[in-house]
mmCIF file of C-alpha atoms in Angstrom:
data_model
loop_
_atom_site.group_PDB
_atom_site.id
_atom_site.type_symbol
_atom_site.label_atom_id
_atom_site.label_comp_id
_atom_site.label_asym_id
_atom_site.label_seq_id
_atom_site.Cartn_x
_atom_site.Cartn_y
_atom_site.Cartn_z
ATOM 1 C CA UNK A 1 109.545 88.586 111.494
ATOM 2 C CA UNK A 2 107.537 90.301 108.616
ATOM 3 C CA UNK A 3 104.407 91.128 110.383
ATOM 4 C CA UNK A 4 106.597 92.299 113.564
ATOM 5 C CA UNK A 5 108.041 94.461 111.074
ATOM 6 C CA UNK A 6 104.866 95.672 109.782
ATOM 7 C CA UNK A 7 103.719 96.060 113.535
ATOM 8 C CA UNK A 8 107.225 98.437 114.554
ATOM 9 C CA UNK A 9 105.918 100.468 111.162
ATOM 10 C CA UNK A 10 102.770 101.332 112.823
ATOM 11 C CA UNK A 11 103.787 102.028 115.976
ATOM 12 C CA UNK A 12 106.495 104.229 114.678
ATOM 13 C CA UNK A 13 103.956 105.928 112.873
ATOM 14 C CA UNK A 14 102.154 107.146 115.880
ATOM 15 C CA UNK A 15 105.188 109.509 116.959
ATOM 16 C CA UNK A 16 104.054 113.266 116.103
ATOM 17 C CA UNK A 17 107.190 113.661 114.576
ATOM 18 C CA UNK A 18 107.148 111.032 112.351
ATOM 19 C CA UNK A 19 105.198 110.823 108.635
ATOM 20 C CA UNK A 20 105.212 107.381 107.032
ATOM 21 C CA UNK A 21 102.803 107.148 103.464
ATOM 22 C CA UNK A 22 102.176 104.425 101.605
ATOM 23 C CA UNK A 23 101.162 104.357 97.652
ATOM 24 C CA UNK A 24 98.690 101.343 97.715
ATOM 25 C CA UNK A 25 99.335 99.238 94.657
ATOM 26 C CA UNK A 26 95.383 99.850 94.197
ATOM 27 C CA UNK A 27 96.099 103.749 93.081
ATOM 28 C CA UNK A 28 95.883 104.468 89.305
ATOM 29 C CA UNK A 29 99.608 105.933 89.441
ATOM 30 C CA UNK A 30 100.841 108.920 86.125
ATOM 31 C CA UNK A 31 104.268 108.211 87.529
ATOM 32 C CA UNK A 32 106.219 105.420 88.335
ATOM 33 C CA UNK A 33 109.819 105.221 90.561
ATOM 34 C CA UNK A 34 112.146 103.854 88.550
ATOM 35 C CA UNK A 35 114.687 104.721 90.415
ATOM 36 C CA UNK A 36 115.390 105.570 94.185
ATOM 37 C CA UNK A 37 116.374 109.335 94.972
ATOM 38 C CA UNK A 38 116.618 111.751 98.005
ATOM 39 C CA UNK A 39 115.558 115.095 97.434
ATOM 40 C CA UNK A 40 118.788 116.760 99.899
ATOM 41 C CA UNK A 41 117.952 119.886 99.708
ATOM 42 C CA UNK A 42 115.982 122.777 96.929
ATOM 43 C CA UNK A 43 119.546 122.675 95.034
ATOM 44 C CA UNK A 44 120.492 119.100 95.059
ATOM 45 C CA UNK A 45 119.188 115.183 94.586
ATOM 46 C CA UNK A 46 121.102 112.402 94.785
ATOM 47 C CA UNK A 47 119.564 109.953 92.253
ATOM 48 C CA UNK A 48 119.959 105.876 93.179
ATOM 49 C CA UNK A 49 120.807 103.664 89.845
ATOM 50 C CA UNK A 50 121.725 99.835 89.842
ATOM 51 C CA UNK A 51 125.302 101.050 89.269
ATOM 52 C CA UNK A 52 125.932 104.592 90.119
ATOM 53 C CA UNK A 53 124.806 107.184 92.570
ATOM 54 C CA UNK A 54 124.526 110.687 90.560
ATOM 55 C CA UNK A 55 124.463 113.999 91.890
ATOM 56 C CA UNK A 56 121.561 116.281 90.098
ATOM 57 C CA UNK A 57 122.340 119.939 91.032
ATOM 58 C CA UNK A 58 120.951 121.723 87.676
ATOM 59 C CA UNK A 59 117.452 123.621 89.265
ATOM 60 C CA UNK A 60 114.944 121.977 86.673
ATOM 61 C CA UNK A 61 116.107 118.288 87.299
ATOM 62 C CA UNK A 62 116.037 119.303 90.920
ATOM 63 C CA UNK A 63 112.902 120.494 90.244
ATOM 64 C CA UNK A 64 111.691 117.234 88.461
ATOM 65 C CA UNK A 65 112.115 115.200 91.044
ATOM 66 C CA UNK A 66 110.370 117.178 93.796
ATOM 67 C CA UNK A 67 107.365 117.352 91.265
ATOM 68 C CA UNK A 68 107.933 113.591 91.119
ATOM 69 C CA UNK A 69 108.058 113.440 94.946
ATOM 70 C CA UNK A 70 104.577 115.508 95.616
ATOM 71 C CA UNK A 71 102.908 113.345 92.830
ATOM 72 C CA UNK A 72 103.853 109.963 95.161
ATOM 73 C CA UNK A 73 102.822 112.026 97.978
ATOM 74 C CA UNK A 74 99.190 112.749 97.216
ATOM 75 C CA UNK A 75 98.604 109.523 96.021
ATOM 76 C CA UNK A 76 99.723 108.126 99.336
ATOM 77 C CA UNK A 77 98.064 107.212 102.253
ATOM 78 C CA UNK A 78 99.249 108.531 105.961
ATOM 79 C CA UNK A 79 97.659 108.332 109.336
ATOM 80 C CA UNK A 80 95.050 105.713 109.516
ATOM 81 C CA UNK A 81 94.044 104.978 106.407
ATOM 82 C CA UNK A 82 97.831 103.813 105.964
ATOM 83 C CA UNK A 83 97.821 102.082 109.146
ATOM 84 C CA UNK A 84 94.550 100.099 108.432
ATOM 85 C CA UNK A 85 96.811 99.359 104.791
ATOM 86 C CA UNK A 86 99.587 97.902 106.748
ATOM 87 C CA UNK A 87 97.986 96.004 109.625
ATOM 88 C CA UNK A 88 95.285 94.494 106.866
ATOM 89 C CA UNK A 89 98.615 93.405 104.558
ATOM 90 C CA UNK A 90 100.128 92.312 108.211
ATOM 91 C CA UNK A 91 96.999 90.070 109.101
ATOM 92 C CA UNK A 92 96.773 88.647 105.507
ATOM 93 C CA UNK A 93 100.209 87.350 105.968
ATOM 94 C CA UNK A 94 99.624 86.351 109.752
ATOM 95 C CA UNK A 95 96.780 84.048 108.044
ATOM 96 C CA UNK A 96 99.300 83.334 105.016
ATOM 97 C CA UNK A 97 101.574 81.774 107.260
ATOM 98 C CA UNK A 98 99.160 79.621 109.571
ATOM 99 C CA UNK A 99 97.736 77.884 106.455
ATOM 100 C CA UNK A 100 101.351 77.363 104.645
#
């Protein structure tokens, strides 16, 4: 099921309206994600804890987490460089699973 997964990830990724990235584990990272959020909008994020969802409207936490945002999205890999990410960690469990 995994490495179908993996597979419907690339495939998805071929659609021209469609932008998956990947931060490889590999990448010296300044930030880390703590936390799950969804930048809505320029005036509002809603910010994912393990026992709340909060509601960040005030501009300079806004703009926190888009800085946050770009930082993951430079470091990330798109196109075929993240393809050739997923299909290698797809393979390496194909072969995971045949010897386990």
């Amino acid at each position: 099921m995994m490495a179908a997964q993996l597979d419907r990830i690339v495939s998805i990724s071929r659609l021209s309206h469609v932008d998956i990235r990947i931060v490889p584990l590999r990448i010296r990272q300044r930030d880390i994600a703590n936390h799950a959020f969804v930048i809505r909008d320029d005036r509002m994020v809603t910010v994912e804890t393990v026992h709340a969802e909060v509601v960040v409207r005030d501009p300079r936490d806004v703009g926190l987490h888009v800085e946050k945002f770009e930082g993951f999205e430079r470091a990330a890999l798109s196109g075929d460089h993240m393809r050739g990410l997923v299909e290698g960690i797809r393979d390496d469990f194909l072969r995971e699973q045949e010897t386990g």
